[in-house]
PDB file of C-alpha atoms in Angstrom:
ATOM      1  CA  ASP A 824       6.647  -0.448   4.505  1.00  0.00           C
ATOM      2  CA  CYS A 825       5.104   2.013   6.902  1.00  0.00           C
ATOM      3  CA  TYR A 826       1.836   3.916   7.259  1.00  0.00           C
ATOM      4  CA  PHE A 827       1.995   7.405   8.835  1.00  0.00           C
ATOM      5  CA  TYR A 828      -1.025   9.342  10.056  1.00  0.00           C
ATOM      6  CA  GLU A 829      -1.904  12.347  12.171  1.00  0.00           C
ATOM      7  CA  ARG A 830      -3.449  11.371  15.481  1.00  0.00           C
ATOM      8  CA  PHE A 831      -6.346  13.292  17.052  1.00  0.00           C
ATOM      9  CA  ASP A 832      -3.900  14.958  19.478  1.00  0.00           C
ATOM     10  CA  GLY A 833      -1.912  16.380  16.532  1.00  0.00           C
ATOM     11  CA  LYS A 834       1.061  14.010  16.905  1.00  0.00           C
ATOM     12  CA  ILE A 835       2.259  11.588  14.250  1.00  0.00           C
ATOM     13  CA  GLY A 836       1.394   7.919  14.537  1.00  0.00           C
ATOM     14  CA  PHE A 837       2.607   5.049  12.410  1.00  0.00           C
ATOM     15  CA  LYS A 838       2.070   1.371  11.735  1.00  0.00           C
ATOM     16  CA  VAL A 839       4.826  -0.794  10.301  1.00  0.00           C
ATOM     17  CA  GLY A 840       4.743  -3.443   7.605  1.00  0.00           C
ATOM     18  CA  ARG A 841       2.119  -6.064   8.278  1.00  0.00           C
ATOM     19  CA  PHE A 842      -1.468  -6.836   7.458  1.00  0.00           C
ATOM     20  CA  ILE A 843      -3.951  -5.966  10.195  1.00  0.00           C
ATOM     21  CA  GLU A 844      -7.468  -7.342   9.861  1.00  0.00           C
ATOM     22  CA  PRO A 845      -9.718  -4.276   9.440  1.00  0.00           C
ATOM     23  CA  ASP A 846     -12.171  -3.422  12.202  1.00  0.00           C
ATOM     24  CA  VAL A 847     -13.890  -0.586  10.296  1.00  0.00           C
ATOM     25  CA  THR A 848     -16.411  -1.202   7.508  1.00  0.00           C
ATOM     26  CA  LEU A 849     -17.535   1.616   5.224  1.00  0.00           C
ATOM     27  CA  THR A 850     -20.706   1.405   3.136  1.00  0.00           C
ATOM     28  CA  GLU A 851     -22.350   3.724   0.627  1.00  0.00           C
ATOM     29  CA  ASP A 852     -23.979   5.517   3.598  1.00  0.00           C
ATOM     30  CA  ASP A 853     -20.521   6.665   4.800  1.00  0.00           C
ATOM     31  CA  PHE A 854     -19.671   8.442   1.533  1.00  0.00           C
ATOM     32  CA  TYR A 855     -20.913  11.644  -0.062  1.00  0.00           C
ATOM     33  CA  ALA A 856     -19.045  10.577  -3.199  1.00  0.00           C
ATOM     34  CA  LEU A 857     -16.935   7.571  -4.162  1.00  0.00           C
ATOM     35  CA  THR A 858     -14.982   6.887  -7.336  1.00  0.00           C
ATOM     36  CA  VAL A 859     -13.725   3.385  -8.030  1.00  0.00           C
ATOM     37  CA  SER A 860     -11.361   2.455 -10.833  1.00  0.00           C
ATOM     38  CA  GLU A 861     -10.610  -1.132 -11.711  1.00  0.00           C
ATOM     39  CA  GLY A 862      -7.383  -2.533 -13.108  1.00  0.00           C
ATOM     40  CA  ASN A 863      -3.971  -0.969 -13.530  1.00  0.00           C
ATOM     41  CA  ALA A 864      -3.577   2.772 -13.389  1.00  0.00           C
ATOM     42  CA  GLY A 865      -2.263   2.693 -16.955  1.00  0.00           C
ATOM     43  CA  SER A 866      -0.647   0.336 -19.399  1.00  0.00           C
ATOM     44  CA  GLY A 867       2.832   1.745 -18.742  1.00  0.00           C
ATOM     45  CA  ASN A 868       3.220   0.080 -15.365  1.00  0.00           C
ATOM     46  CA  SER A 869       6.443  -1.795 -14.827  1.00  0.00           C
ATOM     47  CA  ASN A 870       6.080  -5.541 -14.720  1.00  0.00           C
ATOM     48  CA  GLU A 871       9.545  -6.054 -13.217  1.00  0.00           C
ATOM     49  CA  ILE A 872      10.786  -4.262 -10.118  1.00  0.00           C
ATOM     50  CA  VAL A 873      14.389  -3.990  -8.945  1.00  0.00           C
ATOM     51  CA  ILE A 874      15.368  -2.342  -5.669  1.00  0.00           C
ATOM     52  CA  ARG A 875      18.785  -0.694  -5.358  1.00  0.00           C
ATOM     53  CA  TYR A 876      19.961  -0.966  -1.766  1.00  0.00           C
ATOM     54  CA  VAL A 877      23.199  -0.675   0.234  1.00  0.00           C
ATOM     55  CA  GLU A 878      24.802  -4.072   0.820  1.00  0.00           C
ATOM     56  CA  PRO A 879      27.080  -4.315   3.912  1.00  0.00           C
ATOM     57  CA  ASP A 880      28.723  -7.464   2.497  1.00  0.00           C
ATOM     58  CA  ASN A 881      29.669  -5.499  -0.630  1.00  0.00           C
ATOM     59  CA  ALA A 882      31.580  -2.677   1.112  1.00  0.00           C
ATOM     60  CA  TYR A 883      28.298  -0.742   1.521  1.00  0.00           C
ATOM     61  CA  ARG A 884      27.978  -0.202  -2.229  1.00  0.00           C
ATOM     62  CA  GLU A 885      24.704   0.204  -4.067  1.00  0.00           C
ATOM     63  CA  THR A 886      23.511  -3.228  -5.091  1.00  0.00           C
ATOM     64  CA  PRO A 887      20.525  -4.218  -7.229  1.00  0.00           C
ATOM     65  CA  SER A 888      18.142  -6.797  -5.859  1.00  0.00           C
ATOM     66  CA  GLY A 889      16.937  -9.717  -7.884  1.00  0.00           C
ATOM     67  CA  VAL A 890      14.054  -8.969 -10.224  1.00  0.00           C
ATOM     68  CA  TRP A 891      10.540  -9.197  -8.806  1.00  0.00           C
ATOM     69  CA  VAL A 892       8.199 -10.124 -11.669  1.00  0.00           C
ATOM     70  CA  ALA A 893       4.606  -9.027 -11.093  1.00  0.00           C
ATOM     71  CA  ASP A 894       3.034 -10.929 -13.982  1.00  0.00           C
ATOM     72  CA  PRO A 895       5.147 -13.651 -15.630  1.00  0.00           C
ATOM     73  CA  GLU A 896       2.769 -13.720 -18.621  1.00  0.00           C
ATOM     74  CA  GLY A 897       2.743  -9.955 -19.222  1.00  0.00           C
ATOM     75  CA  PRO A 898       5.134  -7.775 -21.205  1.00  0.00           C
ATOM     76  CA  ARG A 899       8.455  -7.127 -19.485  1.00  0.00           C
ATOM     77  CA  THR A 900       9.271  -3.550 -18.517  1.00  0.00           C
ATOM     78  CA  ARG A 901      11.653  -2.883 -15.652  1.00  0.00           C
ATOM     79  CA  GLN A 902      11.654  -0.105 -13.056  1.00  0.00           C
ATOM     80  CA  GLU A 903      14.368   0.464 -10.464  1.00  0.00           C
ATOM     81  CA  TYR A 904      13.749   2.118  -7.121  1.00  0.00           C
ATOM     82  CA  ALA A 905      16.447   3.399  -4.756  1.00  0.00           C
ATOM     83  CA  VAL A 906      15.788   2.304  -1.175  1.00  0.00           C
ATOM     84  CA  PHE A 907      19.075   3.087   0.536  1.00  0.00           C
ATOM     85  CA  TRP A 908      17.811   2.647   4.101  1.00  0.00           C
ATOM     86  CA  CYS A 909      17.422  -1.030   3.249  1.00  0.00           C
ATOM     87  CA  ASP A 910      20.564  -3.118   3.825  1.00  0.00           C
ATOM     88  CA  ARG A 911      19.556  -6.714   3.047  1.00  0.00           C
ATOM     89  CA  HIS A 912      18.413  -8.423  -0.115  1.00  0.00           C
ATOM     90  CA  ASN A 913      15.511 -10.017   1.734  1.00  0.00           C
ATOM     91  CA  GLN A 914      14.223  -6.594   2.786  1.00  0.00           C
ATOM     92  CA  ALA A 915      14.657  -5.246  -0.741  1.00  0.00           C
ATOM     93  CA  ILE A 916      12.688  -8.026  -2.386  1.00  0.00           C
ATOM     94  CA  ARG A 917       9.896  -7.744   0.194  1.00  0.00           C
ATOM     95  CA  ILE A 918       9.623  -4.053  -0.718  1.00  0.00           C
ATOM     96  CA  ALA A 919       9.551  -4.964  -4.415  1.00  0.00           C
ATOM     97  CA  LYS A 920       6.649  -7.359  -3.743  1.00  0.00           C
ATOM     98  CA  ARG A 921       4.694  -4.655  -1.859  1.00  0.00           C
ATOM     99  CA  LEU A 922       5.333  -2.072  -4.600  1.00  0.00           C
ATOM    100  CA  SER A 923       4.107  -4.571  -7.144  1.00  0.00           C
ATOM    101  CA  SER A 924       0.925  -5.249  -5.179  1.00  0.00           C
ATOM    102  CA  VAL A 925       0.229  -1.502  -5.007  1.00  0.00           C
ATOM    103  CA  ILE A 926       0.928  -0.909  -8.703  1.00  0.00           C
ATOM    104  CA  PHE A 927      -1.250  -3.841  -9.788  1.00  0.00           C
ATOM    105  CA  ALA A 928      -4.067  -3.494  -7.221  1.00  0.00           C
ATOM    106  CA  GLN A 929      -7.462  -4.613  -8.510  1.00  0.00           C
ATOM    107  CA  TYR A 930      -9.286  -1.443  -7.348  1.00  0.00           C
ATOM    108  CA  ARG A 931      -8.372   2.152  -6.536  1.00  0.00           C
ATOM    109  CA  ILE A 932     -10.743   4.394  -4.658  1.00  0.00           C
ATOM    110  CA  SER A 933     -11.086   8.091  -3.968  1.00  0.00           C
ATOM    111  CA  GLY A 934     -13.987   9.782  -2.317  1.00  0.00           C
ATOM    112  CA  THR A 935     -15.475  12.094   0.250  1.00  0.00           C
ATOM    113  CA  LEU A 936     -16.397  10.580   3.597  1.00  0.00           C
ATOM    114  CA  ARG A 937     -19.048  11.916   5.940  1.00  0.00           C
ATOM    115  CA  SER A 938     -17.904  13.040   9.390  1.00  0.00           C
ATOM    116  CA  THR A 939     -19.179   9.832  10.975  1.00  0.00           C
ATOM    117  CA  ALA A 940     -16.390   8.035   9.121  1.00  0.00           C
ATOM    118  CA  GLN A 941     -13.613   9.723  11.107  1.00  0.00           C
ATOM    119  CA  SER A 942     -13.170   6.242  12.535  1.00  0.00           C
ATOM    120  CA  VAL A 943     -10.685   5.622   9.687  1.00  0.00           C
ATOM    121  CA  ILE A 944      -8.129   7.953  11.286  1.00  0.00           C
ATOM    122  CA  GLY A 945      -5.211   5.784  12.348  1.00  0.00           C
ATOM    123  CA  LYS A 946      -6.507   2.771  10.435  1.00  0.00           C
ATOM    124  CA  ARG A 947      -4.320   1.406   7.669  1.00  0.00           C
ATOM    125  CA  PHE A 948      -6.947  -1.048   6.401  1.00  0.00           C
ATOM    126  CA  VAL A 949     -10.718  -0.780   6.083  1.00  0.00           C
ATOM    127  CA  THR A 950     -13.412  -2.940   4.551  1.00  0.00           C
ATOM    128  CA  ILE A 951     -15.528  -1.219   1.922  1.00  0.00           C
ATOM    129  CA  ASN A 952     -18.880  -2.700   0.953  1.00  0.00           C
ATOM    130  CA  ASN A 953     -20.637  -0.632  -1.686  1.00  0.00           C
ATOM    131  CA  ALA A 954     -23.512  -2.464  -3.336  1.00  0.00           C
ATOM    132  CA  GLU A 955     -24.271   0.446  -5.676  1.00  0.00           C
ATOM    133  CA  LEU A 956     -20.831   0.203  -7.287  1.00  0.00           C
ATOM    134  CA  GLY A 957     -20.466  -3.552  -6.850  1.00  0.00           C
ATOM    135  CA  VAL A 958     -17.301  -3.239  -4.769  1.00  0.00           C
ATOM    136  CA  SER A 959     -16.597  -5.271  -1.681  1.00  0.00           C
ATOM    137  CA  GLY A 960     -13.203  -5.907  -0.153  1.00  0.00           C
ATOM    138  CA  ILE A 961     -10.327  -4.763   1.989  1.00  0.00           C
ATOM    139  CA  PHE A 962      -8.596  -1.510   1.090  1.00  0.00           C
ATOM    140  CA  GLU A 963      -5.317   0.008   2.229  1.00  0.00           C
ATOM    141  CA  ILE A 964      -5.779   3.702   2.987  1.00  0.00           C
ATOM    142  CA  THR A 965      -3.095   5.848   1.376  1.00  0.00           C
ATOM    143  CA  LYS A 966      -4.518   9.277   2.149  1.00  0.00           C
ATOM    144  CA  VAL A 967      -7.039  10.801   4.543  1.00  0.00           C
ATOM    145  CA  VAL A 968      -7.425  14.582   4.649  1.00  0.00           C
ATOM    146  CA  LYS A 969      -9.968  16.613   6.623  1.00  0.00           C
ATOM    147  CA  ASN A 970     -11.727  19.114   4.364  1.00  0.00           C
ATOM    148  CA  GLU A 971     -12.030  22.833   5.095  1.00  0.00           C
ATOM    149  CA  ASP A 972     -15.621  22.368   6.254  1.00  0.00           C
ATOM    150  CA  LEU A 973     -14.193  20.296   9.179  1.00  0.00           C
ATOM    151  CA  LEU A 974     -17.030  17.811   8.674  1.00  0.00           C
ATOM    152  CA  THR A 975     -15.894  15.676   5.745  1.00  0.00           C
ATOM    153  CA  TYR A 976     -12.741  13.811   4.748  1.00  0.00           C
ATOM    154  CA  GLU A 977     -11.102  13.051   1.410  1.00  0.00           C
ATOM    155  CA  ILE A 978      -9.882   9.476   1.220  1.00  0.00           C
ATOM    156  CA  GLU A 979      -7.752   7.514  -1.249  1.00  0.00           C
ATOM    157  CA  GLY A 980      -6.675   3.893  -1.276  1.00  0.00           C
ATOM    158  CA  HIS A 981      -6.304   0.648  -3.153  1.00  0.00           C
ATOM    159  CA  SER A 982      -7.489  -2.912  -2.687  1.00  0.00           C
ATOM    160  CA  VAL A 983      -5.304  -5.446  -0.908  1.00  0.00           C
ATOM    161  CA  VAL A 984      -5.405  -9.072   0.079  1.00  0.00           C
ATOM    162  CA  GLN A 985      -3.635 -10.535   3.074  1.00  0.00           C
ATOM    163  CA  SER A 986      -1.240 -12.490   0.836  1.00  0.00           C
ATOM    164  CA  ASP A 987       0.226  -9.148  -0.368  1.00  0.00           C
ATOM    165  CA  PHE A 988       1.954  -9.064   3.021  1.00  0.00           C
ATOM    166  CA  ASP A 989       2.937 -12.742   3.263  1.00  0.00           C
ATOM    167  CA  PHE A 990       6.434 -13.630   2.144  1.00  0.00           C
ATOM    168  CA  ASP A 991       8.136 -17.000   1.769  1.00  0.00           C
ATOM    169  CA  PRO A 992      11.847 -16.413   1.096  1.00  0.00           C
ATOM    170  CA  LEU A 993      12.351 -20.001  -0.056  1.00  0.00           C
ATOM    171  CA  THR A 994       9.990 -19.569  -2.996  1.00  0.00           C
ATOM    172  CA  GLU A 995       9.725 -15.804  -3.521  1.00  0.00           C
ATOM    173  CA  GLU A 996      13.245 -14.439  -3.092  1.00  0.00           C
ATOM    174  CA  PRO A 997      15.003 -14.555  -6.480  1.00  0.00           C
TER     175      PRO A 997
END
């Protein structure tokens, strides 16, 4: 679980796998346009996630993780993902939990930021408070691109809560 971004000096920066309390808040004044969608990105989302990984204790063969169930009450559809750089079941199931939280995020956003909002560069998480759309919460940024006008940015992301990044292997690892 890693977030890559281009730094202002043109080099690549990254942040690895944990929740960081956001220190940037965006409001309706920071956006030229903002689109918010609520709920799943479609009814075909998998409710069960299995990660195929390489298990050293199994002669480095591909091994399926236990099943991560996103919604125990929902219909069961399974999706497998190959994550061969992962070599432990604990890592695999943590990735399954994060994938699930992304797939079933409450909100998804896309929009055009004004140039004053370049403060999101290098930030994985931001707070968005938009009274006009009735949206307030923490969002994980998945894409920030500077537009050709060099003054505005396109941004995409989804809502998160800190518990998306918490993991208790005693109760959550199948």
